Coordinates of C-alpha atoms in Angstrom, one line a residue:
M92 CA -0.3 0.1 0.1
R93 CA 1.6 3.1 -1.0
V94 CA 0.3 6.3 0.2
L95 CA 0.8 10.3 0.0
I96 CA 0.4 12.3 3.6
I97 CA -0.2 16.9 3.1
G98 CA 0.8 18.4 6.6
L99 CA 3.0 16.5 9.0
G100 CA 2.3 17.9 12.3
S101 CA 1.3 15.4 14.9
I102 CA -2.0 14.5 14.2
A103 CA -0.6 12.8 10.8
Q104 CA 2.0 11.3 12.4
K105 CA -0.8 9.2 14.3
H106 CA -2.5 8.1 11.1
I107 CA 1.4 7.0 10.0
K108 CA 0.9 5.3 13.1
S109 CA -2.5 3.7 12.3
L110 CA -0.9 3.1 9.0
R111 CA 2.3 0.5 9.8
L112 CA 0.0 -1.1 12.4
L113 CA -2.3 -2.3 9.8
D114 CA 0.1 -3.1 6.7
S115 CA 4.0 -2.4 8.0
Q116 CA 4.6 -2.4 4.4
T117 CA 3.1 0.6 3.9
E118 CA 5.0 3.3 2.0
V119 CA 4.5 6.5 2.7
Y120 CA 5.6 9.8 0.7
A121 CA 5.5 13.1 2.7
Y122 CA 4.2 16.5 0.8
R123 CA 7.4 19.0 2.0
R124 CA 7.3 22.3 0.2
S125 CA 11.4 23.0 1.4
V126 CA 14.4 20.1 1.5
S127 CA 14.0 18.5 4.6
R128 CA 15.5 15.5 6.2
E129 CA 13.8 12.1 5.2
I130 CA 13.4 9.8 8.6
D131 CA 11.2 7.4 9.7
G132 CA 11.8 5.6 6.4
I133 CA 8.9 8.7 5.2
K134 CA 9.8 9.2 1.5
H135 CA 9.5 13.2 1.1
I136 CA 7.9 14.7 -2.9
Y137 CA 7.7 18.8 -2.9
S138 CA 5.2 18.9 -5.5
L139 CA 1.7 17.5 -6.4
Q140 CA 2.7 17.8 -9.9
E141 CA 4.4 14.4 -8.5
I142 CA 1.5 12.8 -7.4
P143 CA 0.9 10.3 -10.8
A144 CA 4.6 9.5 -10.8
I145 CA 4.2 8.0 -6.9
N146 CA 0.2 6.5 -7.9
P147 CA -0.9 6.1 -4.3
D148 CA -3.7 4.1 -3.0
F149 CA -4.6 7.3 -1.0
I150 CA -4.6 10.7 0.4
I151 CA -4.9 12.0 3.4
I152 CA -5.3 15.5 3.9
S153 CA -3.6 17.1 7.2
N154 CA -2.3 20.4 6.8
P155 CA -3.2 23.0 8.3
T156 CA -7.5 24.3 8.1
N157 CA -6.6 27.1 6.3
I158 CA -4.8 25.8 3.5
H159 CA -7.7 22.7 2.5
Y160 CA -9.6 23.8 0.3
D161 CA -6.5 25.3 -1.8
T162 CA -4.7 21.4 -1.6
L163 CA -8.4 20.2 -2.3
K164 CA -8.8 22.0 -5.9
I165 CA -5.2 20.6 -7.0
V166 CA -5.5 16.6 -5.7
Y167 CA -9.2 15.6 -5.9
Q168 CA -8.1 16.2 -9.9
Y169 CA -6.4 13.3 -9.9
N170 CA -9.7 11.3 -8.9
I171 CA -8.1 9.3 -5.7
P172 CA -9.6 8.3 -2.7
L173 CA -9.7 11.7 -0.4
F174 CA -9.5 10.8 4.0
I175 CA -9.1 15.0 5.6
E176 CA -8.8 15.4 8.1
K177 CA -11.4 17.3 10.3
P178 CA -12.6 20.5 9.9
L179 CA -13.0 20.1 5.9
F180 CA -12.4 24.0 5.6
N181 CA -11.9 27.1 8.8
L182 CA -15.3 28.9 5.5
K183 CA -18.1 28.0 3.6
G184 CA -19.5 30.2 1.1
N185 CA -20.7 29.2 -3.2
E186 CA -16.5 28.4 -3.9
Q187 CA -16.5 26.0 -1.3
L188 CA -19.6 24.7 -2.2
K189 CA -19.3 23.9 -5.3
L190 CA -16.0 22.2 -5.0
V191 CA -17.7 19.8 -3.1
E192 CA -20.2 18.9 -5.0
L193 CA -17.3 18.3 -7.8
I194 CA -14.9 16.0 -5.8
E195 CA -18.5 14.5 -3.8
K196 CA -18.6 13.0 -7.4
N197 CA -14.9 12.6 -8.2
N198 CA -13.2 11.2 -5.2
S199 CA -13.7 8.5 -3.3
T200 CA -13.8 10.8 0.3
Y201 CA -13.7 10.5 4.6
I202 CA -13.9 13.3 6.9
A203 CA -11.9 12.3 9.6
C204 CA -14.1 12.4 12.9
N205 CA -13.0 9.6 14.8
L206 CA -14.8 10.4 17.4
R207 CA -18.1 7.8 15.7
F208 CA -15.5 5.3 16.7
H209 CA -15.2 6.1 20.4
L210 CA -16.8 2.4 21.5
G211 CA -18.6 4.3 24.3
I212 CA -20.2 6.9 21.6
V213 CA -21.5 3.7 20.4
K214 CA -22.7 2.6 22.5
M215 CA -24.9 5.2 23.8
K216 CA -26.0 5.2 20.5
S217 CA -27.4 2.0 20.8
L218 CA -28.8 2.7 24.0
L219 CA -30.8 4.6 22.6
E220 CA -32.8 3.7 19.9
G221 CA -36.5 3.8 20.6
K222 CA -35.6 6.0 23.6
R223 CA -37.9 9.4 23.4
V224 CA -35.3 11.9 24.4
E225 CA -35.9 15.0 25.8
E226 CA -32.7 16.8 26.1
I227 CA -29.2 16.5 25.2
N228 CA -25.9 18.2 27.1
S229 CA -22.8 17.6 25.6
Y230 CA -20.1 19.1 27.0
C231 CA -15.9 18.8 25.9
G232 CA -14.1 21.7 28.3
S233 CA -9.7 21.2 28.0
Y234 CA -6.7 23.1 28.8
L235 CA -5.1 24.3 25.4
P236 CA -1.6 25.2 27.0
N237 CA -1.7 21.8 28.0
W238 CA -2.5 20.3 24.2
R239 CA 1.3 20.6 23.1
P240 CA 4.2 20.3 26.3
N241 CA 6.8 22.6 25.6
V242 CA 5.1 24.5 22.5
N243 CA 4.0 28.2 23.1
Y244 CA 0.5 28.0 22.9
K245 CA -0.5 31.3 21.6
E246 CA 2.3 30.5 18.2
V247 CA -0.2 27.4 17.7
Y248 CA -2.9 27.4 15.2
S249 CA -5.5 26.3 17.4
A250 CA -5.1 29.8 19.2
N251 CA -4.8 32.0 16.0
K252 CA -8.3 33.3 14.3
D253 CA -6.4 33.6 10.7
Q254 CA -5.0 30.2 10.4
G255 CA -8.4 29.3 10.8
G256 CA -8.3 27.5 14.9
G257 CA -11.0 28.0 17.6
V258 CA -12.7 26.2 19.6
H259 CA -15.5 25.8 17.8
I260 CA -13.7 24.3 15.1
D261 CA -10.8 22.3 17.2
L262 CA -14.1 20.2 18.6
I263 CA -16.4 19.6 15.9
H264 CA -16.1 15.7 17.1
E265 CA -18.9 17.1 19.6
L266 CA -21.1 18.5 16.6
D267 CA -20.3 15.8 14.2
Y268 CA -21.5 12.9 16.8
L269 CA -24.4 15.1 17.5
Y270 CA -25.3 15.2 13.8
W271 CA -24.8 11.8 13.7
I272 CA -26.4 9.9 16.1
F273 CA -29.8 12.9 16.4
G274 CA -28.7 14.0 12.3
Q275 CA -29.4 17.3 12.0
P276 CA -31.6 19.9 14.7
N277 CA -34.1 22.0 12.9
K278 CA -33.1 25.4 14.2
T279 CA -29.5 26.4 16.0
K280 CA -28.1 29.2 17.7
S281 CA -24.7 30.4 18.5
T282 CA -22.6 32.5 21.1
F283 CA -18.9 32.4 20.8
S284 CA -15.8 34.2 22.7
N285 CA -12.9 34.8 23.4
I286 CA -11.9 36.8 26.5
S287 CA -10.8 34.2 29.0
S288 CA -6.8 34.6 30.8
L289 CA -5.4 33.3 27.5
D290 CA -5.8 36.0 25.6
I291 CA -5.9 34.1 22.3
S292 CA -7.1 35.8 18.8
A293 CA -9.7 32.5 18.6
Y294 CA -12.0 31.6 20.3
D295 CA -11.8 29.6 23.1
Y296 CA -15.8 29.5 23.8
A297 CA -18.8 27.8 22.6
N298 CA -22.2 27.4 22.8
Y299 CA -24.8 25.8 20.4
L300 CA -28.3 25.5 21.0
W301 CA -30.0 22.7 18.2
S302 CA -33.7 22.6 18.8
Y303 CA -35.2 19.3 17.3
D304 CA -38.5 17.9 16.8
T305 CA -38.8 17.4 20.7
F306 CA -35.9 18.1 22.1
N307 CA -32.9 20.4 23.1
A308 CA -29.5 19.8 22.6
N309 CA -27.4 21.7 24.1
I310 CA -23.0 21.6 23.4
I311 CA -20.8 23.4 25.5
L312 CA -16.9 23.4 24.2
N313 CA -14.0 25.3 26.1
Y314 CA -10.2 25.6 25.8
Y315 CA -9.6 26.5 29.3
R316 CA -10.9 24.1 31.3
K317 CA -7.8 22.9 33.6
D318 CA -9.6 20.0 34.9
S319 CA -10.2 18.3 32.0
K320 CA -13.9 16.6 30.8
R321 CA -15.8 15.5 28.7
T322 CA -19.4 13.9 28.9
L323 CA -22.7 13.4 27.0
E324 CA -25.7 13.0 29.4
V325 CA -28.9 12.0 27.7
L326 CA -32.7 13.0 29.3
T327 CA -35.2 10.1 28.4
S328 CA -38.5 9.0 29.3
D329 CA -36.8 6.8 31.2
G330 CA -34.7 7.8 32.4
T331 CA -30.5 9.9 32.2
Y332 CA -27.7 8.9 30.4
L333 CA -24.7 9.5 31.2
L334 CA -21.1 8.7 28.8
N335 CA -18.0 9.9 30.1
L336 CA -16.3 9.3 26.9
L337 CA -12.2 10.3 28.5
E338 CA -13.2 7.3 30.6
N339 CA -15.5 5.1 28.4
K340 CA -18.3 4.1 31.1
I341 CA -21.6 4.8 30.6
W342 CA -24.7 5.5 34.3
F343 CA -27.7 5.4 33.8
N344 CA -29.5 6.8 37.1
N345 CA -26.1 6.8 38.5
D346 CA -25.6 3.2 37.6
L347 CA -23.2 1.6 36.2
V348 CA -24.0 -0.3 32.7
Y349 CA -21.0 0.1 30.8
S350 CA -17.3 0.4 31.3
E351 CA -15.2 -1.0 27.7
E352 CA -10.7 0.4 27.8
Q353 CA -9.6 2.1 25.4
N354 CA -7.0 5.0 24.2
I355 CA -6.9 6.7 21.5
M356 CA -4.6 5.1 19.2
D357 CA -7.6 2.4 19.2
L358 CA -9.3 5.4 17.6
Y359 CA -7.0 6.1 14.1
E360 CA -6.2 2.0 14.0
A361 CA -10.0 1.6 14.2
Q362 CA -10.9 4.9 11.8
M363 CA -7.4 4.4 9.1
A364 CA -9.2 0.6 8.8
F365 CA -12.6 1.8 8.3
F366 CA -11.4 3.7 5.4
I367 CA -8.9 1.1 3.9
E368 CA -11.6 -1.0 4.1
N369 CA -14.6 0.5 2.3
A370 CA -13.3 3.7 1.3
I371 CA -11.0 3.1 -0.9
D372 CA -12.9 0.6 -3.4
N373 CA -15.5 3.3 -3.2
K374 CA -18.2 1.6 -0.8
N375 CA -18.0 4.2 2.0
T376 CA -21.7 6.2 2.7
F377 CA -20.0 7.3 6.0
N378 CA -19.2 10.9 7.0
T379 CA -18.1 11.6 3.0
I380 CA -17.2 15.7 1.9
S381 CA -21.3 16.3 1.3
E382 CA -22.0 14.7 5.2
G383 CA -18.4 16.8 6.3
Y384 CA -19.5 20.7 5.0
K385 CA -23.1 20.8 6.8
V386 CA -21.5 20.3 9.9
L387 CA -19.3 22.8 8.6
D388 CA -22.4 24.6 7.8
L389 CA -23.8 23.5 11.7
C390 CA -20.4 24.6 12.9
F391 CA -20.4 28.1 12.2

């Protein structure tokens, strides 16, 4: 298997590790803007026009969000399956929508939202089938300076609005899994701010209210919570389900009903295995670029 990666940051490293866990013989190429020393067996190309020459089985796009659009405008024309790191773009508009429609017709695609492979979320989706939902509360709070140790958090893309950063973009996972489980809301309201002590240009707080036919969903995201918390609470006519995503445990009316071990690399490996088994042969109908664009629309 031969794979091209565009963007060789920390997320790309997880994808590379997943690829090699699944197939130790995988040939990995990386697009580099300037001449760099090749390490860890990763071969380099320096122009996207070299893509036909290496003929990859698929392309992973994991460069900064603010250049996804320009990258996709080039690579989609090669008719190669695309694994696109979330979020799709940092802006939406007519030109972006036209590109999405072109790519949908031209390529097999997958938008990488690995929480769809979180065993607790999968279990919650199953537990809620046939239940009458009364209310949903989704919360994700963590401390941005702890995300990348020994790196000035103010210099990373997450903290900078002009680089496509912001908590609403970084933590679009919460919006994605709610869309996946409950579908598109009828109405949405949102509030964004960056007035915390982090002192960054990107939004560090986002609050969404999604309205459905018979219930409302409240989603809170932030960058400044030092004691990390990631939960999904669903009130039903039978009682309350509470999923702690960090511990992968579910309680129903305060009784523990589910617990399973799963680490972060398990999510990345499961996601990559799904993509390889489905998207390369164009069997994937799961979180394609069109669906990713719908979630992006809800995000903004």
